[in-house]
Coordinates of N, CA, C and O and ligand atoms in Angstrom, one line a residue:
X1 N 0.8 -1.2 0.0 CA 0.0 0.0 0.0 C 0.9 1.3 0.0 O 0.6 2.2 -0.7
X2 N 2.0 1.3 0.8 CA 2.8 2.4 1.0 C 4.1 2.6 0.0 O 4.8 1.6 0.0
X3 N 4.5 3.3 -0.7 CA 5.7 2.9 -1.4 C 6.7 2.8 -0.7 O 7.7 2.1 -1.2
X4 N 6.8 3.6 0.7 CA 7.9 3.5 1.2 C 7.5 3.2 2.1 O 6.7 3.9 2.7
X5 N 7.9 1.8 2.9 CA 7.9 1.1 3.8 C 8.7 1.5 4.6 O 9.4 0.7 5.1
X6 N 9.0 2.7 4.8 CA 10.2 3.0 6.3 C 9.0 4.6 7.1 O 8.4 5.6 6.7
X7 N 9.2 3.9 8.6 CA 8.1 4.7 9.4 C 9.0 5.5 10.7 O 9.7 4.8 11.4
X8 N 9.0 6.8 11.0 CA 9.9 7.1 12.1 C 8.7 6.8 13.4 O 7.5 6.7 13.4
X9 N 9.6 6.7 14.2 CA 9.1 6.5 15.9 C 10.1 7.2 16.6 O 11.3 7.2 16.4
X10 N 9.2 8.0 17.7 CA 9.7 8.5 18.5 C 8.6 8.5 19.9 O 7.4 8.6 19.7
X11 N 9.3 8.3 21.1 CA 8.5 8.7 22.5 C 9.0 9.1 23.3 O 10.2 9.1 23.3
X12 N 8.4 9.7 24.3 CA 9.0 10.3 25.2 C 9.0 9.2 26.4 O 8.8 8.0 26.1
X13 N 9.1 9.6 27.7 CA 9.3 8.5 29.1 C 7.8 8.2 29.0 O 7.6 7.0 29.1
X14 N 6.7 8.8 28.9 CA 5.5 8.9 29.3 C 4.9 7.7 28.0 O 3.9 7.1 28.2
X15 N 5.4 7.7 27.3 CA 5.1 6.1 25.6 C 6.2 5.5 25.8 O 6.8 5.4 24.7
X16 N 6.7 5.0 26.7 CA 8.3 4.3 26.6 C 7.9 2.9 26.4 O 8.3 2.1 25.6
X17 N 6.8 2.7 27.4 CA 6.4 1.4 27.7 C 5.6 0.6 26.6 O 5.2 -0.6 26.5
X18 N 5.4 1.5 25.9 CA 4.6 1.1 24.2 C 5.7 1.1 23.3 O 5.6 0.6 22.2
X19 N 6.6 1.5 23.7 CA 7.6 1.5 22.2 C 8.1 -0.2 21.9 O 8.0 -0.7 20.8
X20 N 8.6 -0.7 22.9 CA 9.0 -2.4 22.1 C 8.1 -2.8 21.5 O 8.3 -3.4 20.5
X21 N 6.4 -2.6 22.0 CA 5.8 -3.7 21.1 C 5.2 -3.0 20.3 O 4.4 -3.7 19.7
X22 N 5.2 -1.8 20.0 CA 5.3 -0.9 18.7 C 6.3 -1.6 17.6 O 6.0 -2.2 16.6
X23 N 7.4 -1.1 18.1 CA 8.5 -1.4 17.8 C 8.5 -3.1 16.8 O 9.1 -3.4 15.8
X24 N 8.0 -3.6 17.5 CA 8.4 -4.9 17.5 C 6.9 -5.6 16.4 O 7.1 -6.5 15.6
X25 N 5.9 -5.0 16.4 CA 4.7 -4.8 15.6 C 5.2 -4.4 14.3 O 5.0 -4.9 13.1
X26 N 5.9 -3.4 14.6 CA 6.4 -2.6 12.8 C 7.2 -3.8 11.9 O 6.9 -4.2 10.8
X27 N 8.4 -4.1 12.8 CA 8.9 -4.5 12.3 C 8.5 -6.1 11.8 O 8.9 -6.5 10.7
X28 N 7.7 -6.8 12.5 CA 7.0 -7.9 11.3 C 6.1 -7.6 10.8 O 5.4 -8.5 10.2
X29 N 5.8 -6.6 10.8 CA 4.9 -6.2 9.1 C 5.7 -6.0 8.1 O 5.4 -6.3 6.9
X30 N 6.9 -5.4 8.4 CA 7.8 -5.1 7.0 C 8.6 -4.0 7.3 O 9.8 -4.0 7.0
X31 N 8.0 -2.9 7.9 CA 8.6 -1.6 8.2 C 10.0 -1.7 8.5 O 10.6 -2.6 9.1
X32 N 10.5 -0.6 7.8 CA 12.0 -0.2 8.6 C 11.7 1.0 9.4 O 11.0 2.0 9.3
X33 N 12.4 0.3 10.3 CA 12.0 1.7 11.1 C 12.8 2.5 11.8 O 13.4 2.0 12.7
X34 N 12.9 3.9 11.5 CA 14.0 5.0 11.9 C 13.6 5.2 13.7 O 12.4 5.3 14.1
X35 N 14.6 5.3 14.2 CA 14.2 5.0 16.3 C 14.5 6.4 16.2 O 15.6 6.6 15.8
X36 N 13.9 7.2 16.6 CA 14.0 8.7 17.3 C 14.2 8.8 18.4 O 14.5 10.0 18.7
X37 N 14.1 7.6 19.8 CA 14.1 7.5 20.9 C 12.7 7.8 21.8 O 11.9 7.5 21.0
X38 N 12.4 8.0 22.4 CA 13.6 7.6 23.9 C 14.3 6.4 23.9 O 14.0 5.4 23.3
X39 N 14.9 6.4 24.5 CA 15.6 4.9 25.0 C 15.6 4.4 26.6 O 16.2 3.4 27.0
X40 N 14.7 5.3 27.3 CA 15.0 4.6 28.5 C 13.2 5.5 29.0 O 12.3 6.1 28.4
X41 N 13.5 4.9 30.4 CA 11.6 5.8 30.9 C 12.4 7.0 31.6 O 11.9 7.4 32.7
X42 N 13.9 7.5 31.1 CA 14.3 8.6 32.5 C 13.2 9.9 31.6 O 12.8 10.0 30.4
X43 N 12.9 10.5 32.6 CA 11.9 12.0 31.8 C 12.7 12.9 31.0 O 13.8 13.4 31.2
X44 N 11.9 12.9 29.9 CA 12.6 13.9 29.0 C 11.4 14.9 28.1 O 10.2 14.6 28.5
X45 N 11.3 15.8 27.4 CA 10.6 16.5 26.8 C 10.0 15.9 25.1 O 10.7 15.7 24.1
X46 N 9.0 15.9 25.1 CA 8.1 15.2 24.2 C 8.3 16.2 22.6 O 8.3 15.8 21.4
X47 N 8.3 17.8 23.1 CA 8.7 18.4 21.5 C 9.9 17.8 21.0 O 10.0 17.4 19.9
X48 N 10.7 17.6 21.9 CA 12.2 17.1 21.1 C 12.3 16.1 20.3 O 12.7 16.1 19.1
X49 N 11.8 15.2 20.9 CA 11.1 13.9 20.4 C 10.5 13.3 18.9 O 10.8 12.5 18.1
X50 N 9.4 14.7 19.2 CA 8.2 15.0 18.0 C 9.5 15.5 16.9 O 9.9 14.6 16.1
X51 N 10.0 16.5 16.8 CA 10.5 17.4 15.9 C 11.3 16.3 14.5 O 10.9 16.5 13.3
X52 N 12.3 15.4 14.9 CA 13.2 15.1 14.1 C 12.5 13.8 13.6 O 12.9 13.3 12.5
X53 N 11.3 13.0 14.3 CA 10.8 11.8 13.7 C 9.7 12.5 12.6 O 9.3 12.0 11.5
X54 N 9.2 13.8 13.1 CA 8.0 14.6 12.1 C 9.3 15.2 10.8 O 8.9 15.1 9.7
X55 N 10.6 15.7 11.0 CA 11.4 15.8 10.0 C 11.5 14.9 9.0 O 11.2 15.1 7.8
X56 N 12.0 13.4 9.5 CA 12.1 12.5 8.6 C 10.9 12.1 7.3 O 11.1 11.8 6.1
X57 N 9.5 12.4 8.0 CA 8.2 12.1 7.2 C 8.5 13.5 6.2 O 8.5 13.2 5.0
X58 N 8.7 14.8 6.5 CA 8.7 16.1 5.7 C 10.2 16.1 5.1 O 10.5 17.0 4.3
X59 N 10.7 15.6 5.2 CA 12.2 15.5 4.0 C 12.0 14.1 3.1 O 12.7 13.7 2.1
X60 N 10.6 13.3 3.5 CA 10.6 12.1 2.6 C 10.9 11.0 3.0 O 10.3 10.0 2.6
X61 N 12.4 11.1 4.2 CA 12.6 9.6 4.6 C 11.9 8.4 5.2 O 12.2 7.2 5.1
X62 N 10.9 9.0 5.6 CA 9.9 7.9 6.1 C 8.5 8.7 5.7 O 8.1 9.8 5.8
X63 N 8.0 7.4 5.3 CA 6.3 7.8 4.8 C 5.4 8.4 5.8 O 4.4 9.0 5.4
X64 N 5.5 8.2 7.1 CA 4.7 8.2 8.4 C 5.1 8.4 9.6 O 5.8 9.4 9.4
X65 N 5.2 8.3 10.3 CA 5.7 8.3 11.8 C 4.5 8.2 12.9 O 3.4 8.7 12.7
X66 N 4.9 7.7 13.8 CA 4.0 7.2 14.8 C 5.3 7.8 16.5 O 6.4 7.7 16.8
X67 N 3.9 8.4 17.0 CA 4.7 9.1 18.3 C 3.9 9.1 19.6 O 2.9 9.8 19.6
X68 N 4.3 8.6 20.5 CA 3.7 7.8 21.6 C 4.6 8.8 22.8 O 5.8 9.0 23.0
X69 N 3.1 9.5 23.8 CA 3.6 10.3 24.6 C 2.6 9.5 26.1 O 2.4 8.3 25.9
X70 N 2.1 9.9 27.0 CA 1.7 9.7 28.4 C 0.0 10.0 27.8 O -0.9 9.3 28.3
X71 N -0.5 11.0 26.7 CA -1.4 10.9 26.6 C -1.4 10.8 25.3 O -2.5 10.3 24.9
X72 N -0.8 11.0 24.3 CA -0.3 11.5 22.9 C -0.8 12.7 22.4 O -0.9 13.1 21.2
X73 N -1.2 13.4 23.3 CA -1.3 15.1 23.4 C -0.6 15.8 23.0 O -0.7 16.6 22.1
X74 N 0.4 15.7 23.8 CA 1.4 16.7 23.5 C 2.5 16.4 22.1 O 3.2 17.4 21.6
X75 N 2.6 14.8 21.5 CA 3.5 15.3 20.7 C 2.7 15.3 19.7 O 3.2 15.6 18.6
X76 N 1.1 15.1 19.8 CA 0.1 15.7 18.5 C 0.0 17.3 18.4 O 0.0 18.0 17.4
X77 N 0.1 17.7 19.5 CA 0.7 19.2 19.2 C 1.9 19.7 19.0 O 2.1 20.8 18.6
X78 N 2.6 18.9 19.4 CA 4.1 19.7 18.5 C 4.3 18.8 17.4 O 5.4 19.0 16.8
X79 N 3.9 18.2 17.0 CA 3.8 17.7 15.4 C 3.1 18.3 14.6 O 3.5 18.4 13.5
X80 N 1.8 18.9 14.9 CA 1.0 20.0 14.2 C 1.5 21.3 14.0 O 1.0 22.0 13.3
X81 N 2.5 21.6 14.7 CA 3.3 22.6 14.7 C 4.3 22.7 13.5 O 5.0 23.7 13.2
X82 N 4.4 21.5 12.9 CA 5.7 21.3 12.1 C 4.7 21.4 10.3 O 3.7 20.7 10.1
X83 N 5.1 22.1 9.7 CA 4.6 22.4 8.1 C 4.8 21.1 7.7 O 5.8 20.4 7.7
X84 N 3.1 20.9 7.0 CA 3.5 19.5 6.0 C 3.2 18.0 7.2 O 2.9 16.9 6.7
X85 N 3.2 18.2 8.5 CA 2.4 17.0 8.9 C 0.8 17.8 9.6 O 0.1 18.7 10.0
X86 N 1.0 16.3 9.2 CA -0.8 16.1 9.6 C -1.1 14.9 11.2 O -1.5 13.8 11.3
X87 N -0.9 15.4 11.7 CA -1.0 14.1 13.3 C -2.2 14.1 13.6 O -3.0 15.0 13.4
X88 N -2.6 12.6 14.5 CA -3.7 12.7 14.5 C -3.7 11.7 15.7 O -3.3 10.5 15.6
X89 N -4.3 12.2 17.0 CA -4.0 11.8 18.3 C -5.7 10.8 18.3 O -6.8 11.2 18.1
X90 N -5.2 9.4 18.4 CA -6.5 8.5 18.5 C -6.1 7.2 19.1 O -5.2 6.4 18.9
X91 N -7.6 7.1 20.3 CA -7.8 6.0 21.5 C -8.6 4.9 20.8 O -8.8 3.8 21.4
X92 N -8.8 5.0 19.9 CA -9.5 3.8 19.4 C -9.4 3.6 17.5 O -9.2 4.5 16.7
X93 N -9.5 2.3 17.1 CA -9.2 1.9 15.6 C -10.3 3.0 14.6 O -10.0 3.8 13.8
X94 N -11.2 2.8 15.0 CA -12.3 4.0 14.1 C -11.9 5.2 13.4 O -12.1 5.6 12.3
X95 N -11.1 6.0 14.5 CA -10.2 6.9 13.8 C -9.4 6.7 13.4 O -9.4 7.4 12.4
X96 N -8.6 6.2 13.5 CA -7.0 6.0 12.8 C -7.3 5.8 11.3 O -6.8 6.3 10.3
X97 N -8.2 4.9 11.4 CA -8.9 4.5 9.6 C -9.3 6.1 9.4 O -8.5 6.7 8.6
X98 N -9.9 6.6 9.7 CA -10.7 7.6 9.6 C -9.8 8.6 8.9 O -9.9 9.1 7.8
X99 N -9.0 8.8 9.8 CA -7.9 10.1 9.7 C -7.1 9.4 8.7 O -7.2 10.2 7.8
X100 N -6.1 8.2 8.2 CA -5.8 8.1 7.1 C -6.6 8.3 5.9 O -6.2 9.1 5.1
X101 N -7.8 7.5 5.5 CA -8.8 8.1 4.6 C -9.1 9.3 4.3 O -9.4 9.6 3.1
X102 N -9.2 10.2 5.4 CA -10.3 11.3 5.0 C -9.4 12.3 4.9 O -9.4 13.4 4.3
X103 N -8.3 11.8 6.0 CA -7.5 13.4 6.5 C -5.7 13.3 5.9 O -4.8 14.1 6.3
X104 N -5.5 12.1 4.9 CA -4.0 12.0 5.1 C -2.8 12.3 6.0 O -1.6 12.7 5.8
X105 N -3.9 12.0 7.3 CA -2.5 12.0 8.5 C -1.5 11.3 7.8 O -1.5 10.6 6.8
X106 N -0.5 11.8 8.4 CA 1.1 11.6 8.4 C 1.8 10.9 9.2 O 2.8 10.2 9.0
X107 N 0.8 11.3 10.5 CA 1.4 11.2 12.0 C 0.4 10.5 12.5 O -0.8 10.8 12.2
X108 N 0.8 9.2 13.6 CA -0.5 8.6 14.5 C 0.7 8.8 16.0 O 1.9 8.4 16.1
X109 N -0.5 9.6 16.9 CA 0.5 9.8 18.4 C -0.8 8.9 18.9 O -1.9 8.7 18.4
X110 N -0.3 8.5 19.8 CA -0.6 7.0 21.1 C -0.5 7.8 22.3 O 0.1 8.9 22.4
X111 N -1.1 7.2 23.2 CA -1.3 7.3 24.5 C -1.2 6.6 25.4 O -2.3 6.2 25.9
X112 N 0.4 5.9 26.1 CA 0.6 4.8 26.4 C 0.1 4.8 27.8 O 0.3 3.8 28.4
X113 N -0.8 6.3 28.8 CA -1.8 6.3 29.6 C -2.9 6.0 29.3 O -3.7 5.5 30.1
X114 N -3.0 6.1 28.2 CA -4.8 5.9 27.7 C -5.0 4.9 27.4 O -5.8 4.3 28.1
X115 N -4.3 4.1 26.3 CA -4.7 2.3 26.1 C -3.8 1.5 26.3 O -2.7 2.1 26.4
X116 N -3.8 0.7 26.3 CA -3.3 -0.8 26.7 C -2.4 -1.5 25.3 O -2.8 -1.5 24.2
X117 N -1.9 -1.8 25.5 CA -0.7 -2.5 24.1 C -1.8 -2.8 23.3 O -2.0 -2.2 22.2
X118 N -2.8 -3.9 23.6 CA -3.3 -4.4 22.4 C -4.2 -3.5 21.6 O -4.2 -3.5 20.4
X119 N -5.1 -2.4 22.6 CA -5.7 -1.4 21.6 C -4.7 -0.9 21.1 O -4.6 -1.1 19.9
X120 N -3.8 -0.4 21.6 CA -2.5 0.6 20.8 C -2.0 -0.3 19.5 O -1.8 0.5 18.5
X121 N -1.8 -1.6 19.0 CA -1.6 -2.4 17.8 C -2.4 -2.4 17.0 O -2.1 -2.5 15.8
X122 N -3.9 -2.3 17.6 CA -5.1 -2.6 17.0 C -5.2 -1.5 16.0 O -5.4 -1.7 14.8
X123 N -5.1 0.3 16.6 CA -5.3 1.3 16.5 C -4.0 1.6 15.4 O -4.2 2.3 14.4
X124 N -2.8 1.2 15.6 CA -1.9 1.0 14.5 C -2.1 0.5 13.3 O -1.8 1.0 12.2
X125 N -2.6 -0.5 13.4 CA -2.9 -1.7 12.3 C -4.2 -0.8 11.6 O -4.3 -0.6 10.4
X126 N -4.9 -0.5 12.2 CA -6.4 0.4 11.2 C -5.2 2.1 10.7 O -5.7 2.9 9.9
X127 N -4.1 2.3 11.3 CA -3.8 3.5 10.7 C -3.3 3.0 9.7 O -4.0 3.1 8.7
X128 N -2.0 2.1 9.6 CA -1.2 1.5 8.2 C -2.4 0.4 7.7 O -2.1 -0.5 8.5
X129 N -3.0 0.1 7.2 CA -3.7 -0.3 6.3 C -4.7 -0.2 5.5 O -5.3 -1.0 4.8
X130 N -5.0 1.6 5.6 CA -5.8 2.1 5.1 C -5.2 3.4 4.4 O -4.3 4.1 5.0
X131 N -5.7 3.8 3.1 CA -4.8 4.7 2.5 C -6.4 6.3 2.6 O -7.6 6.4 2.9
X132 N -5.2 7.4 2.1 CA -6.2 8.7 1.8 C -6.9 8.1 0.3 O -6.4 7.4 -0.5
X133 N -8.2 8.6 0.5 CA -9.1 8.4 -0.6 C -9.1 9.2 -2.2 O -9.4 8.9 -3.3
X134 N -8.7 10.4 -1.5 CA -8.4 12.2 -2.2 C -9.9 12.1 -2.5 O -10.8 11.8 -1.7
X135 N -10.0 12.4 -3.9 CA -11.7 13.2 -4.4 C -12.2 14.1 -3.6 O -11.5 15.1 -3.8
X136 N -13.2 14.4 -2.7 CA -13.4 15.4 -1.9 C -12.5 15.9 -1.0 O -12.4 17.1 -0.7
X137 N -11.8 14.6 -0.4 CA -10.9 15.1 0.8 C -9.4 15.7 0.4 O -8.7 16.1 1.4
X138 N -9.0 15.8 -0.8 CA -8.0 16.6 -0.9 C -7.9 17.8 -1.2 O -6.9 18.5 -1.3
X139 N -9.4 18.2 -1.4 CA -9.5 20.1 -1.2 C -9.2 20.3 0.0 O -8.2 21.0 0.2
X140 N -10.3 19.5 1.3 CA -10.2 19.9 2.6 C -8.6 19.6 2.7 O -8.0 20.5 3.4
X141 N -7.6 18.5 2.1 CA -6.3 19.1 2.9 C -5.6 19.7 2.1 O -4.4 19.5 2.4
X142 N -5.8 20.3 1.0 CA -5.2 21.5 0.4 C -5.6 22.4 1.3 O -4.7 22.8 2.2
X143 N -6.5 22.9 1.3 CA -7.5 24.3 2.3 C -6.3 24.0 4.0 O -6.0 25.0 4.7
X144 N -6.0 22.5 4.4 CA -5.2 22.4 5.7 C -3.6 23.3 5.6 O -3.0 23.9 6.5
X145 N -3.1 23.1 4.1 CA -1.7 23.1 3.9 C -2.0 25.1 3.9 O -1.3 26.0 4.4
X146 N -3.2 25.2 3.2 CA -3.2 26.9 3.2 C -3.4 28.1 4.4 O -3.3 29.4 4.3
X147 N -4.0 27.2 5.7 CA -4.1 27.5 6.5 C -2.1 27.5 7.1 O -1.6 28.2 8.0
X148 N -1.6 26.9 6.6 CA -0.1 27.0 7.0 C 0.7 28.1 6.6 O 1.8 28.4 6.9
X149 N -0.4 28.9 5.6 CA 0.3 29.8 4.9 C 0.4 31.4 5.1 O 1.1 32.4 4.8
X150 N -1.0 30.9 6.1 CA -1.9 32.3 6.3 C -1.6 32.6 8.2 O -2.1 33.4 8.9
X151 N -0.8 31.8 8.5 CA -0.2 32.3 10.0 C 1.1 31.6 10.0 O 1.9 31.8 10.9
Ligands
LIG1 C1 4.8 13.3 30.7 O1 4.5 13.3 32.1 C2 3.5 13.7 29.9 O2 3.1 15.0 30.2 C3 3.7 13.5 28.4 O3 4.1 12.2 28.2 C4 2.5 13.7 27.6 O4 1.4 13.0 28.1 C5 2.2 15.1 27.3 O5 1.2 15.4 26.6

């Protein structure tokens, strides 16, 4: 579905505990996958995090990225911050489909407070298996890229 099968990840202390079997999910589906860190649960700051795995998706290196914070709040907002992604903070499979279809997220942030490994795979698995549709919905994210233009 994807042409380019390589996905960045990044979390902070607060998604640490989702990252192996993230991690570990990606990689037997196929993914390569670029590690942005963390590497340990010591606390660290979740923009940092966000910035260089939401880079790799906006220079091309990776088709997607997935970013896992305590609620996935915070790095859905500093991913939204970055021109050219689209993140999309989701507790259940419904959306993740949703938001690739409708909204060509870029980005899926997790909430390794809010669900549980198996929704968090489940919720993965409905983001990469479903593609943007375009026809109607690529006016609305043309109209998203121009709202980048106008602040
Ligand atoms: C860290 O305690 C927590 O604030 C962070 O992981 C995230 O949930 C922020 O939105």
């Amino acid at each position: 579905m994807m042409e380019n099968k390589t996905i960045a990840f990044a979390c902070d202390h607060g998604g640490f505990s989702l990252k192996e079997p993230i991690l570990a999910y990606l990689k037997g589906q196929g993914w390569d996958v670029i590690d942005f860190g963390t590497w340990s649960d010591e606390r660290c700051d979740y923009p940092q995090y966000a910035e260089p795995a939401c880079r790799a998706v906006t220079e091309g290196k990776a088709s997607l990225a997935v970013l896992v914070c305590g609620t996935g709040i915070g790095m859905s907002l500093a991913a939204n911050k970055i021109r050219g992604i689209r993140a999309a903070c989701c507790s259940e499979p419904y959306s993740a489909e949703m938001t690739r279809r409708h909204n060509d997220a870029n980005v899926l942030c997790i909430g390794a407070r809010v669900v549980g490994e198996g929704l968090a795979l489940t919720i993965l698995e409905a983001f990469l298996t479903h593609a943007f549709e375009g026809g109607r919905h690529a006016g609305r994210v043309a109209m998203l890229r121009e709202l980048e233009d106008r602040f």
